[in-house]
Every structure is written in structure tokens, then in C-alpha cells.
Amino acid sequence: MANEEEQENELLVLESIYDSSVFEVKKLGRYPEGHFLVRVEVPKPFHVLVPRVNAPDEMQEILLEHLPPVQLDFELPPSYPSDRAPKICLSCPWLTMKELEKLCQALDNCWWQDPHAVVLYRWMTLLETEAGDILGLTSSHSLAPLFKELAHLRGNFRAARWKRCLTYRGYKRYDARCFKEMMDPRSLATLLTEFNSKEKRRLFNLQWIACQVCLSTKLGSEFELVLGCDHAFCRECLREHFRIQIESGSASQLRCPQEKCTTQVLPTQVKSLVGDALGSRYEESLLNAYLDSQADLTYCPRLQCQRPVVTDPDLPMAQCASCYFVFCLYCRMVYHGVQPCRLKPGEQRAIRDEYLSATPAAKQAMEKRYGRRTLQLLVDESLTQDWMQENSKKCPHCGISIEKQDGCNKMTCWRCGTYFCWICLVSLKASGNPYQHFSDPRSSCFNKLFEGAEELADDDHELGEFL
């Protein structure tokens, strides 16, 4: 069989075996040429040590499951396979020139075992299954020798100019078939982590997975991985879950739907699922929740403005940066300098009681003095404050008022999700067992989990989650 026919048959067989993303043939020049990408099998777990950018003597450890493939470019001369082996160029971003030379030597040995037969498939199999043993890969692989070698290659004018080294140069001689990209530690670390993430996602997309929400089995490509915890849910369920929480106004912080997972979903991921309108609404709710938790922030009292305003704790006034309105922090009216507010904070309760118990004539006189609307607002606000003081307590983390209707004394803040004790208002760690506070003999609330509770049955199932 003529060389040309054997080459055509070999390439045809390889194209039928491998996907175009792995094996590709180009027939642009005089001779057939192409490349294949080989993923080297590595031990699991596999750690790559990369020098830190600002401290080259210190190593940064990166845990990887997948590494960028070794690329073998080939050209088939007319005398292949009867007399000559294919011309090759071997490259890989995380291997040194010496390591690439070892692989070239292994490919040469494979050719000489049967020098008159087609060899591309044997080469690809060798790189896939034996490259790790040839390179002596262990569970930890340092890239310090690689960057030391690159520092030597950068002394070459051609390498420094074109950001690569095609052939051997300088004081060291390398196999001309080895190709080396010039990359700094930061770029290589980014390349390795991004490739690892993309490869994990690619393999995940090919699997059949059961959604934990709808219990339907779908391809991984129809699932969304929550960034930060990698819990997977089908996009339809996750989108609907986020949409309901945002539209109901209960989404101060959207978290992973997985049971007991506290990972907060990134706003960018939420926006990609629910769309720009609901995504912007969620971002606005996050901003408002943050502003409400800041003690040095208030809002402009003008109804047409309502922008957040930074206050100075040493000053009784503030100025809105948007509409430039200067107002008193106590009465929320135009700043009146040294003049007292219409209603001093210490007199509000007395004025309210006097107004509520006054005769119609006395009420009319007070309304002329303070204003009917002002007095009505004072009554409403003071009654609300009295009720809140008697029936609610403030969250120790964000300060929002919370009412306890029934159940045990382990409370959960509806805004920030903080666990706290209703009796002593101490914050309980969300990552541990919040009920430990009530079972610790050293605690002042020991054995007081249900003290004052009228209905206990509703919280029995919640206690079981932490036992």
C-alpha cells in the first residue's frame, strides 16, 4: 500500500474515533497536517504549586482536577510511514522544555518499535495513558522549575519579542520540536483555574442529574451551579425560587436552596436567571438593607428625594448631597440652628398624654400651637413605639425590631437570618448549633428554651435539625 493511501486511511480512522475538538486535520499545504489535544491523567487529588506574584519564593497551592491538554502538531511527509516518522511540535503551558523533551523521546521510542507502520494513534494513546508516569507526576507538582526556565528563555531576543521560544537558544539546548509559551505566574494560575472550571462544567453538562426541587432527571447542561457551594438545581426551579422571593419582597439576601446551606447567591448570578428587571430590584433591596443597617446613614426627608444621606455623629443636622436640603436630624424639618425643635424628644410622651386626655377645647388650642398633623403623627408614632417596646425586641446583628408570637426562645431574624436568644439577646452562631446556648450549664439561659412559650409543637421539628 502506498504511503499516501496509508496516510489517508489513518487520518480517516482517527477522524471517526475522535471529536473535532480533540483531533483536527488541515490540508492547506503540500502535506497533510493537523493536531490533537491529549488530556494527561493526573493523580487525585492533584495540587499545583505556583510562585506568588509579589513573593516569588513563596508558593501558592492550587487544587485541580483537570489540566490543560498537551498539544501535538504533526505534518505527514511523503515518505511516512515507510521511511520517516511524522514531523511534530509538542507544547503544553504547564510543562517545562525538559519535560516536553521526555515526551518527545517517548514518542521516538514508540516509533522505532514499529518504524514502518502508522503511528499517530499509538502516540495519542501513549500520551493519554503513560504521560503521567513518564513525567513522574505525583499528587503535588511544583511549577517553580518552569518559571526558572522561562527566566532563562526571556534572555533570548526572539523569545522576548514574540513571547515564545520556537527553537533552542541561549546557554541551554532544547529539542527543536518543543514549543514554549511565555507566561507569568499570575497568567498561568488564571489559565489553570479557568480551564479546570470549564472542564468540570463540560463533564457536568454530559451527566444525567436529579433536581432536588422538582425531582426531575435532566442533563447537567440544564442545571445551574450556585457559585460558592456548587449545589446544582435545574434552571427553571432556581429561577422560580428567586422570582417568588424577589416579588414577595422577602429577599433581603437570596441563599442557596439546599437544606442547611448558608451560601449567599451572587447578584450577578441572580440577574442572569431572573432577568434585568427583577435582578435590578434585588440589587436595590440589597443596597437598602445595607443602608438601613448603617448607624451613620439616614434618608432625605423630602418625599420627592428620599436619597441616603451620610450623617456626622457630632452634628445635629445633615445635608442631602442630591437636592442639597439641610434638615434637623431630630425633627426632620428644615435646620433651625440653635432654636429648639417644635417637639423636644423628652416632652413627646407628656405632650401625647396631655393631648389624648384633653378636652375638645384644649385639643383645639394644642393643635393651633403645634399643628394638628404634627400631633397626630406624634400620637401614632409614640403608640407604635410603646407597642414595639412591649411586644418586640431588636436583632443584635442588624437592629431590626422582631415580634415573638409563640414557640421557643431561639429566634431567627427575618432580615439578616441571625439566630439569637429572645431572653438575653445574645447572637447565636449560625454555623454551629444555636440550641447549645440553652443546654450549656454556664449559660444564664440554661434550660430556658421554652420559658414563656405558649405553643411548643410548632418548633419541635426545627429543634431536630440541629440534634
PDB file of C-alpha atoms in Angstrom, residues 128-405:
ATOM      1  CA  GLU A 128      -3.106   9.724  27.302  1.00  0.00           C
ATOM      2  CA  THR A 129      -2.144   6.727  29.431  1.00  0.00           C
ATOM      3  CA  GLU A 130       1.604   6.949  30.077  1.00  0.00           C
ATOM      4  CA  ALA A 131       2.491  10.663  30.104  1.00  0.00           C
ATOM      5  CA  GLY A 132       1.935  10.902  33.868  1.00  0.00           C
ATOM      6  CA  ASP A 133       4.370   8.036  34.518  1.00  0.00           C
ATOM      7  CA  ILE A 134       6.910   9.386  32.021  1.00  0.00           C
ATOM      8  CA  LEU A 135       6.865  12.790  33.724  1.00  0.00           C
ATOM      9  CA  GLY A 136       6.823  11.280  37.207  1.00  0.00           C
ATOM     10  CA  LEU A 137       3.736  13.219  38.284  1.00  0.00           C
ATOM     11  CA  THR A 138       2.756  12.915  41.943  1.00  0.00           C
ATOM     12  CA  SER A 139      -0.091  14.430  43.948  1.00  0.00           C
ATOM     13  CA  SER A 140       1.895  17.704  44.187  1.00  0.00           C
ATOM     14  CA  HIS A 141       3.545  19.314  41.159  1.00  0.00           C
ATOM     15  CA  SER A 142       5.716  22.436  41.520  1.00  0.00           C
ATOM     16  CA  LEU A 143       5.931  24.926  38.657  1.00  0.00           C
ATOM     17  CA  ALA A 144       8.996  26.675  40.101  1.00  0.00           C
ATOM     18  CA  PRO A 145      11.353  24.918  37.592  1.00  0.00           C
ATOM     19  CA  LEU A 146       9.088  26.084  34.773  1.00  0.00           C
ATOM     20  CA  PHE A 147       9.397  29.776  35.686  1.00  0.00           C
ATOM     21  CA  LYS A 148      13.131  29.409  36.286  1.00  0.00           C
ATOM     22  CA  GLU A 149      13.422  28.024  32.770  1.00  0.00           C
ATOM     23  CA  LEU A 150      11.242  30.810  31.359  1.00  0.00           C
ATOM     24  CA  ALA A 151      13.500  33.399  33.006  1.00  0.00           C
ATOM     25  CA  HIS A 152      16.404  31.896  31.040  1.00  0.00           C
ATOM     26  CA  LEU A 153      14.430  31.875  27.797  1.00  0.00           C
ATOM     27  CA  ARG A 154      13.440  35.532  28.205  1.00  0.00           C
ATOM     28  CA  GLY A 155      17.103  36.420  27.712  1.00  0.00           C
ATOM     29  CA  ASN A 156      16.617  35.406  24.098  1.00  0.00           C
ATOM     30  CA  PHE A 157      15.710  38.422  21.951  1.00  0.00           C
ATOM     31  CA  ARG A 158      13.373  36.451  19.770  1.00  0.00           C
ATOM     32  CA  ALA A 159      11.612  34.913  22.730  1.00  0.00           C
ATOM     33  CA  ALA A 160      11.266  38.272  24.485  1.00  0.00           C
ATOM     34  CA  ARG A 161       9.902  39.952  21.392  1.00  0.00           C
ATOM     35  CA  TRP A 162       7.439  37.312  20.224  1.00  0.00           C
ATOM     36  CA  LYS A 163       6.563  35.988  23.713  1.00  0.00           C
ATOM     37  CA  ARG A 164       7.558  32.458  22.721  1.00  0.00           C
ATOM     38  CA  CYS A 165      10.501  30.173  22.034  1.00  0.00           C
ATOM     39  CA  LEU A 166      10.256  28.073  18.890  1.00  0.00           C
ATOM     40  CA  THR A 167      13.726  26.546  18.958  1.00  0.00           C
ATOM     41  CA  TYR A 168      16.710  26.063  21.278  1.00  0.00           C
ATOM     42  CA  ARG A 169      18.629  29.237  22.234  1.00  0.00           C
ATOM     43  CA  GLY A 170      20.939  30.633  24.899  1.00  0.00           C
ATOM     44  CA  TYR A 171      23.199  28.555  27.110  1.00  0.00           C
ATOM     45  CA  LYS A 172      20.882  25.557  27.182  1.00  0.00           C
ATOM     46  CA  ARG A 173      19.978  23.415  24.207  1.00  0.00           C
ATOM     47  CA  TYR A 174      16.436  22.178  23.823  1.00  0.00           C
ATOM     48  CA  ASP A 175      14.722  19.872  21.374  1.00  0.00           C
ATOM     49  CA  ALA A 176      13.626  21.977  18.413  1.00  0.00           C
ATOM     50  CA  ARG A 177      10.313  20.122  18.393  1.00  0.00           C
ATOM     51  CA  CYS A 178       9.332  21.660  21.744  1.00  0.00           C
ATOM     52  CA  PHE A 179       7.283  24.853  21.817  1.00  0.00           C
ATOM     53  CA  LYS A 180       7.022  27.048  24.933  1.00  0.00           C
ATOM     54  CA  GLU A 181       4.644  29.955  25.571  1.00  0.00           C
ATOM     55  CA  MET A 182       5.971  32.800  27.733  1.00  0.00           C
ATOM     56  CA  MET A 183       3.586  33.210  30.689  1.00  0.00           C
ATOM     57  CA  ASP A 184       3.976  34.903  34.063  1.00  0.00           C
ATOM     58  CA  PRO A 185       2.817  33.122  37.270  1.00  0.00           C
ATOM     59  CA  ARG A 186      -0.415  35.096  37.528  1.00  0.00           C
ATOM     60  CA  SER A 187      -1.429  34.382  33.932  1.00  0.00           C
ATOM     61  CA  LEU A 188      -0.618  30.693  34.248  1.00  0.00           C
ATOM     62  CA  ALA A 189      -2.503  30.364  37.553  1.00  0.00           C
ATOM     63  CA  THR A 190      -5.524  32.035  35.923  1.00  0.00           C
ATOM     64  CA  LEU A 191      -5.252  29.732  32.898  1.00  0.00           C
ATOM     65  CA  LEU A 192      -5.109  26.604  35.080  1.00  0.00           C
ATOM     66  CA  THR A 193      -8.056  27.552  37.306  1.00  0.00           C
ATOM     67  CA  GLU A 194     -10.239  28.690  34.392  1.00  0.00           C
ATOM     68  CA  PHE A 195      -9.531  25.535  32.405  1.00  0.00           C
ATOM     69  CA  ASN A 196     -10.261  23.373  35.453  1.00  0.00           C
ATOM     70  CA  SER A 197     -13.622  25.127  35.972  1.00  0.00           C
ATOM     71  CA  LYS A 198     -14.611  24.878  32.304  1.00  0.00           C
ATOM     72  CA  GLU A 199     -13.643  21.208  32.106  1.00  0.00           C
ATOM     73  CA  LYS A 200     -15.596  20.372  35.263  1.00  0.00           C
ATOM     74  CA  ARG A 201     -18.600  22.177  33.809  1.00  0.00           C
ATOM     75  CA  ARG A 202     -18.217  20.394  30.455  1.00  0.00           C
ATOM     76  CA  LEU A 203     -18.206  16.976  32.109  1.00  0.00           C
ATOM     77  CA  PHE A 204     -21.075  18.017  34.398  1.00  0.00           C
ATOM     78  CA  ASN A 205     -23.172  19.016  31.371  1.00  0.00           C
ATOM     79  CA  LEU A 206     -22.929  15.473  29.987  1.00  0.00           C
ATOM     80  CA  GLN A 207     -24.334  13.805  33.123  1.00  0.00           C
ATOM     81  CA  TRP A 208     -27.957  12.989  33.956  1.00  0.00           C
ATOM     82  CA  ILE A 209     -28.853  14.559  37.325  1.00  0.00           C
ATOM     83  CA  ALA A 210     -31.967  14.640  39.520  1.00  0.00           C
ATOM     84  CA  CYS A 211     -33.062  18.116  40.633  1.00  0.00           C
ATOM     85  CA  GLN A 212     -33.514  18.351  44.422  1.00  0.00           C
ATOM     86  CA  VAL A 213     -36.527  20.668  43.990  1.00  0.00           C
ATOM     87  CA  CYS A 214     -38.716  19.192  41.242  1.00  0.00           C
ATOM     88  CA  LEU A 215     -37.107  15.696  41.394  1.00  0.00           C
ATOM     89  CA  SER A 216     -36.926  15.605  37.588  1.00  0.00           C
ATOM     90  CA  THR A 217     -33.913  13.989  35.916  1.00  0.00           C
ATOM     91  CA  LYS A 218     -32.282  16.234  33.324  1.00  0.00           C
ATOM     92  CA  LEU A 219     -28.966  16.769  31.586  1.00  0.00           C
ATOM     93  CA  GLY A 220     -26.384  18.770  33.504  1.00  0.00           C
ATOM     94  CA  SER A 221     -26.492  21.431  30.782  1.00  0.00           C
ATOM     95  CA  GLU A 222     -29.986  22.343  32.055  1.00  0.00           C
ATOM     96  CA  PHE A 223     -28.704  22.890  35.597  1.00  0.00           C
ATOM     97  CA  GLU A 224     -27.277  25.932  37.349  1.00  0.00           C
ATOM     98  CA  LEU A 225     -24.452  25.579  39.867  1.00  0.00           C
ATOM     99  CA  VAL A 226     -24.695  28.003  42.787  1.00  0.00           C
ATOM    100  CA  LEU A 227     -21.382  29.841  42.871  1.00  0.00           C
ATOM    101  CA  GLY A 228     -19.594  29.325  46.146  1.00  0.00           C
ATOM    102  CA  CYS A 229     -21.046  25.931  47.107  1.00  0.00           C
ATOM    103  CA  ASP A 230     -21.613  24.203  43.709  1.00  0.00           C
ATOM    104  CA  HIS A 231     -25.054  22.885  44.686  1.00  0.00           C
ATOM    105  CA  ALA A 232     -26.944  22.141  41.478  1.00  0.00           C
ATOM    106  CA  PHE A 233     -30.592  22.858  40.646  1.00  0.00           C
ATOM    107  CA  CYS A 234     -32.359  22.959  37.304  1.00  0.00           C
ATOM    108  CA  ARG A 235     -32.588  26.498  35.983  1.00  0.00           C
ATOM    109  CA  GLU A 236     -36.400  26.533  35.919  1.00  0.00           C
ATOM    110  CA  CYS A 237     -36.673  25.702  39.634  1.00  0.00           C
ATOM    111  CA  LEU A 238     -33.929  28.106  40.667  1.00  0.00           C
ATOM    112  CA  ARG A 239     -35.375  30.906  38.534  1.00  0.00           C
ATOM    113  CA  GLU A 240     -38.855  30.415  40.006  1.00  0.00           C
ATOM    114  CA  HIS A 241     -37.471  30.198  43.552  1.00  0.00           C
ATOM    115  CA  PHE A 242     -35.659  33.531  43.177  1.00  0.00           C
ATOM    116  CA  ARG A 243     -38.562  35.193  41.353  1.00  0.00           C
ATOM    117  CA  ILE A 244     -41.067  34.382  44.109  1.00  0.00           C
ATOM    118  CA  GLN A 245     -38.781  35.691  46.854  1.00  0.00           C
ATOM    119  CA  ILE A 246     -37.963  38.914  44.999  1.00  0.00           C
ATOM    120  CA  GLU A 247     -41.571  39.683  44.036  1.00  0.00           C
ATOM    121  CA  SER A 248     -42.827  38.959  47.558  1.00  0.00           C
ATOM    122  CA  GLY A 249     -40.273  41.381  48.998  1.00  0.00           C
ATOM    123  CA  SER A 250     -38.841  38.781  51.382  1.00  0.00           C
ATOM    124  CA  ALA A 251     -35.480  38.520  49.649  1.00  0.00           C
ATOM    125  CA  SER A 252     -33.102  40.642  51.680  1.00  0.00           C
ATOM    126  CA  GLN A 253     -30.419  38.043  50.901  1.00  0.00           C
ATOM    127  CA  LEU A 254     -31.049  35.175  48.482  1.00  0.00           C
ATOM    128  CA  ARG A 255     -29.359  31.990  49.627  1.00  0.00           C
ATOM    129  CA  CYS A 256     -28.760  28.563  48.137  1.00  0.00           C
ATOM    130  CA  PRO A 257     -31.988  26.468  48.340  1.00  0.00           C
ATOM    131  CA  GLN A 258     -30.022  23.436  49.545  1.00  0.00           C
ATOM    132  CA  GLU A 259     -31.032  22.464  53.086  1.00  0.00           C
ATOM    133  CA  LYS A 260     -28.722  23.908  55.767  1.00  0.00           C
ATOM    134  CA  CYS A 261     -26.586  25.694  53.127  1.00  0.00           C
ATOM    135  CA  THR A 262     -25.964  29.357  54.010  1.00  0.00           C
ATOM    136  CA  THR A 263     -24.186  30.399  50.793  1.00  0.00           C
ATOM    137  CA  GLN A 264     -25.438  33.762  49.550  1.00  0.00           C
ATOM    138  CA  VAL A 265     -26.113  33.798  45.817  1.00  0.00           C
ATOM    139  CA  LEU A 266     -24.210  36.464  43.895  1.00  0.00           C
ATOM    140  CA  PRO A 267     -26.407  39.247  42.455  1.00  0.00           C
ATOM    141  CA  THR A 268     -24.865  38.678  39.005  1.00  0.00           C
ATOM    142  CA  GLN A 269     -25.998  35.045  39.033  1.00  0.00           C
ATOM    143  CA  VAL A 270     -29.474  36.032  40.231  1.00  0.00           C
ATOM    144  CA  LYS A 271     -29.728  38.612  37.448  1.00  0.00           C
ATOM    145  CA  SER A 272     -28.682  36.084  34.799  1.00  0.00           C
ATOM    146  CA  LEU A 273     -31.564  33.824  35.894  1.00  0.00           C
ATOM    147  CA  VAL A 274     -34.452  36.222  36.578  1.00  0.00           C
ATOM    148  CA  GLY A 275     -33.623  38.943  34.041  1.00  0.00           C
ATOM    149  CA  ASP A 276     -32.602  42.582  34.274  1.00  0.00           C
ATOM    150  CA  ALA A 277     -35.812  43.952  35.815  1.00  0.00           C
ATOM    151  CA  LEU A 278     -36.054  41.586  38.785  1.00  0.00           C
ATOM    152  CA  GLY A 279     -32.262  41.467  39.067  1.00  0.00           C
ATOM    153  CA  SER A 280     -32.084  45.245  39.470  1.00  0.00           C
ATOM    154  CA  ARG A 281     -34.903  45.092  42.000  1.00  0.00           C
ATOM    155  CA  TYR A 282     -32.948  42.545  44.036  1.00  0.00           C
ATOM    156  CA  GLU A 283     -29.780  44.656  43.882  1.00  0.00           C
ATOM    157  CA  GLU A 284     -31.780  47.650  45.109  1.00  0.00           C
ATOM    158  CA  SER A 285     -33.162  45.624  48.040  1.00  0.00           C
ATOM    159  CA  LEU A 286     -29.621  44.570  48.965  1.00  0.00           C
ATOM    160  CA  LEU A 287     -28.495  48.192  48.890  1.00  0.00           C
ATOM    161  CA  ASN A 288     -31.426  49.341  51.029  1.00  0.00           C
ATOM    162  CA  ALA A 289     -30.814  46.557  53.551  1.00  0.00           C
ATOM    163  CA  TYR A 290     -27.184  47.596  53.812  1.00  0.00           C
ATOM    164  CA  LEU A 291     -28.035  51.276  54.204  1.00  0.00           C
ATOM    165  CA  ASP A 292     -30.631  50.513  56.879  1.00  0.00           C
ATOM    166  CA  SER A 293     -28.010  48.677  58.911  1.00  0.00           C
ATOM    167  CA  GLN A 294     -25.617  51.649  58.945  1.00  0.00           C
ATOM    168  CA  ALA A 295     -25.873  53.872  62.015  1.00  0.00           C
ATOM    169  CA  ASP A 296     -24.356  56.901  60.236  1.00  0.00           C
ATOM    170  CA  LEU A 297     -26.885  56.912  57.384  1.00  0.00           C
ATOM    171  CA  THR A 298     -30.340  58.434  57.188  1.00  0.00           C
ATOM    172  CA  TYR A 299     -32.674  59.421  54.354  1.00  0.00           C
ATOM    173  CA  CYS A 300     -33.579  62.816  52.986  1.00  0.00           C
ATOM    174  CA  PRO A 301     -36.984  63.817  54.479  1.00  0.00           C
ATOM    175  CA  ARG A 302     -38.180  65.311  51.190  1.00  0.00           C
ATOM    176  CA  LEU A 303     -40.742  62.934  49.685  1.00  0.00           C
ATOM    177  CA  GLN A 304     -39.564  63.638  46.147  1.00  0.00           C
ATOM    178  CA  CYS A 305     -35.956  62.806  47.044  1.00  0.00           C
ATOM    179  CA  GLN A 306     -35.577  60.125  49.772  1.00  0.00           C
ATOM    180  CA  ARG A 307     -31.880  59.656  48.938  1.00  0.00           C
ATOM    181  CA  PRO A 308     -29.489  58.242  51.575  1.00  0.00           C
ATOM    182  CA  VAL A 309     -27.547  60.890  53.487  1.00  0.00           C
ATOM    183  CA  VAL A 310     -24.333  60.406  55.474  1.00  0.00           C
ATOM    184  CA  THR A 311     -24.544  61.988  58.927  1.00  0.00           C
ATOM    185  CA  ASP A 312     -21.914  63.302  61.314  1.00  0.00           C
ATOM    186  CA  PRO A 313     -22.481  61.987  64.868  1.00  0.00           C
ATOM    187  CA  ASP A 314     -21.160  65.280  66.277  1.00  0.00           C
ATOM    188  CA  LEU A 315     -23.668  67.448  64.380  1.00  0.00           C
ATOM    189  CA  PRO A 316     -27.460  67.744  64.848  1.00  0.00           C
ATOM    190  CA  MET A 317     -28.001  68.425  61.124  1.00  0.00           C
ATOM    191  CA  ALA A 318     -27.265  66.900  57.734  1.00  0.00           C
ATOM    192  CA  GLN A 319     -27.327  67.969  54.097  1.00  0.00           C
ATOM    193  CA  CYS A 320     -28.628  65.848  51.227  1.00  0.00           C
ATOM    194  CA  ALA A 321     -25.991  65.553  48.508  1.00  0.00           C
ATOM    195  CA  SER A 322     -28.688  65.158  45.856  1.00  0.00           C
ATOM    196  CA  CYS A 323     -31.144  68.013  46.500  1.00  0.00           C
ATOM    197  CA  TYR A 324     -28.943  69.983  48.970  1.00  0.00           C
ATOM    198  CA  PHE A 325     -31.754  70.136  51.540  1.00  0.00           C
ATOM    199  CA  VAL A 326     -30.371  70.912  55.032  1.00  0.00           C
ATOM    200  CA  PHE A 327     -32.507  69.369  57.768  1.00  0.00           C
ATOM    201  CA  CYS A 328     -32.578  68.713  61.505  1.00  0.00           C
ATOM    202  CA  LEU A 329     -31.832  65.115  62.427  1.00  0.00           C
ATOM    203  CA  TYR A 330     -34.338  65.208  65.328  1.00  0.00           C
ATOM    204  CA  CYS A 331     -37.472  66.796  63.947  1.00  0.00           C
ATOM    205  CA  ARG A 332     -36.643  66.141  60.241  1.00  0.00           C
ATOM    206  CA  MET A 333     -37.613  69.706  59.385  1.00  0.00           C
ATOM    207  CA  VAL A 334     -35.521  72.485  57.850  1.00  0.00           C
ATOM    208  CA  TYR A 335     -32.484  73.010  60.065  1.00  0.00           C
ATOM    209  CA  HIS A 336     -33.330  75.674  62.634  1.00  0.00           C
ATOM    210  CA  GLY A 337     -29.912  76.318  64.149  1.00  0.00           C
ATOM    211  CA  VAL A 338     -29.944  76.890  67.909  1.00  0.00           C
ATOM    212  CA  GLN A 339     -33.738  77.122  68.025  1.00  0.00           C
ATOM    213  CA  PRO A 340     -35.338  74.076  69.702  1.00  0.00           C
ATOM    214  CA  CYS A 341     -37.428  71.629  67.722  1.00  0.00           C
ATOM    215  CA  ARG A 342     -41.158  72.111  67.856  1.00  0.00           C
ATOM    216  CA  LEU A 343     -41.426  68.997  69.990  1.00  0.00           C
ATOM    217  CA  LYS A 344     -38.449  68.067  72.106  1.00  0.00           C
ATOM    218  CA  PRO A 345     -37.820  64.320  72.359  1.00  0.00           C
ATOM    219  CA  GLY A 346     -38.120  64.393  76.167  1.00  0.00           C
ATOM    220  CA  GLU A 347     -41.516  66.111  76.029  1.00  0.00           C
ATOM    221  CA  GLN A 348     -43.162  63.997  73.346  1.00  0.00           C
ATOM    222  CA  ARG A 349     -44.705  61.433  75.694  1.00  0.00           C
ATOM    223  CA  ALA A 350     -46.045  64.128  78.042  1.00  0.00           C
ATOM    224  CA  ILE A 351     -47.491  66.111  75.134  1.00  0.00           C
ATOM    225  CA  ARG A 352     -49.071  62.958  73.731  1.00  0.00           C
ATOM    226  CA  ASP A 353     -50.708  62.055  77.060  1.00  0.00           C
ATOM    227  CA  GLU A 354     -51.887  65.629  77.504  1.00  0.00           C
ATOM    228  CA  TYR A 355     -53.381  65.681  74.005  1.00  0.00           C
ATOM    229  CA  LEU A 356     -55.166  62.346  74.400  1.00  0.00           C
ATOM    230  CA  SER A 357     -56.715  63.326  77.737  1.00  0.00           C
ATOM    231  CA  ALA A 358     -57.519  66.936  76.801  1.00  0.00           C
ATOM    232  CA  THR A 359     -60.994  68.345  76.337  1.00  0.00           C
ATOM    233  CA  PRO A 360     -62.095  69.321  72.824  1.00  0.00           C
ATOM    234  CA  ALA A 361     -61.267  72.963  73.541  1.00  0.00           C
ATOM    235  CA  ALA A 362     -57.831  72.089  74.946  1.00  0.00           C
ATOM    236  CA  LYS A 363     -57.130  69.858  71.943  1.00  0.00           C
ATOM    237  CA  GLN A 364     -58.001  72.708  69.603  1.00  0.00           C
ATOM    238  CA  ALA A 365     -55.610  75.005  71.457  1.00  0.00           C
ATOM    239  CA  MET A 366     -52.786  72.452  71.254  1.00  0.00           C
ATOM    240  CA  GLU A 367     -53.438  71.956  67.549  1.00  0.00           C
ATOM    241  CA  LYS A 368     -53.040  75.679  66.977  1.00  0.00           C
ATOM    242  CA  ARG A 369     -49.737  75.624  68.879  1.00  0.00           C
ATOM    243  CA  TYR A 370     -48.099  72.501  67.459  1.00  0.00           C
ATOM    244  CA  GLY A 371     -50.207  71.747  64.400  1.00  0.00           C
ATOM    245  CA  ARG A 372     -52.884  69.073  64.102  1.00  0.00           C
ATOM    246  CA  ARG A 373     -50.883  66.882  61.700  1.00  0.00           C
ATOM    247  CA  THR A 374     -47.786  67.063  63.911  1.00  0.00           C
ATOM    248  CA  LEU A 375     -49.741  65.988  66.981  1.00  0.00           C
ATOM    249  CA  GLN A 376     -51.467  63.162  65.130  1.00  0.00           C
ATOM    250  CA  LEU A 377     -48.131  61.867  63.846  1.00  0.00           C
ATOM    251  CA  LEU A 378     -46.733  62.141  67.356  1.00  0.00           C
ATOM    252  CA  VAL A 379     -49.600  60.084  68.770  1.00  0.00           C
ATOM    253  CA  ASP A 380     -49.303  57.424  66.091  1.00  0.00           C
ATOM    254  CA  GLU A 381     -45.526  57.209  66.400  1.00  0.00           C
ATOM    255  CA  SER A 382     -45.444  57.121  70.189  1.00  0.00           C
ATOM    256  CA  LEU A 383     -48.168  54.474  70.378  1.00  0.00           C
ATOM    257  CA  THR A 384     -46.266  52.424  67.836  1.00  0.00           C
ATOM    258  CA  GLN A 385     -43.063  52.790  69.841  1.00  0.00           C
ATOM    259  CA  ASP A 386     -44.853  51.781  73.054  1.00  0.00           C
ATOM    260  CA  TRP A 387     -46.277  48.716  71.379  1.00  0.00           C
ATOM    261  CA  MET A 388     -42.895  47.764  69.898  1.00  0.00           C
ATOM    262  CA  GLN A 389     -41.169  48.176  73.260  1.00  0.00           C
ATOM    263  CA  GLU A 390     -43.715  45.909  74.915  1.00  0.00           C
ATOM    264  CA  ASN A 391     -44.065  43.302  72.163  1.00  0.00           C
ATOM    265  CA  SER A 392     -40.793  43.243  70.215  1.00  0.00           C
ATOM    266  CA  LYS A 393     -37.040  43.188  70.631  1.00  0.00           C
ATOM    267  CA  LYS A 394     -34.199  44.281  68.350  1.00  0.00           C
ATOM    268  CA  CYS A 395     -31.980  41.860  66.442  1.00  0.00           C
ATOM    269  CA  PRO A 396     -28.460  42.014  67.965  1.00  0.00           C
ATOM    270  CA  HIS A 397     -26.922  41.976  64.468  1.00  0.00           C
ATOM    271  CA  CYS A 398     -28.912  44.377  62.277  1.00  0.00           C
ATOM    272  CA  GLY A 399     -31.103  46.124  64.880  1.00  0.00           C
ATOM    273  CA  ILE A 400     -34.456  45.427  63.210  1.00  0.00           C
ATOM    274  CA  SER A 401     -37.450  45.013  65.542  1.00  0.00           C
ATOM    275  CA  ILE A 402     -38.817  41.456  65.797  1.00  0.00           C
ATOM    276  CA  GLU A 403     -42.052  40.241  67.370  1.00  0.00           C
ATOM    277  CA  LYS A 404     -42.306  36.839  69.015  1.00  0.00           C
ATOM    278  CA  GLN A 405     -45.766  35.311  68.769  1.00  0.00           C
TER     279      GLN A 405
END
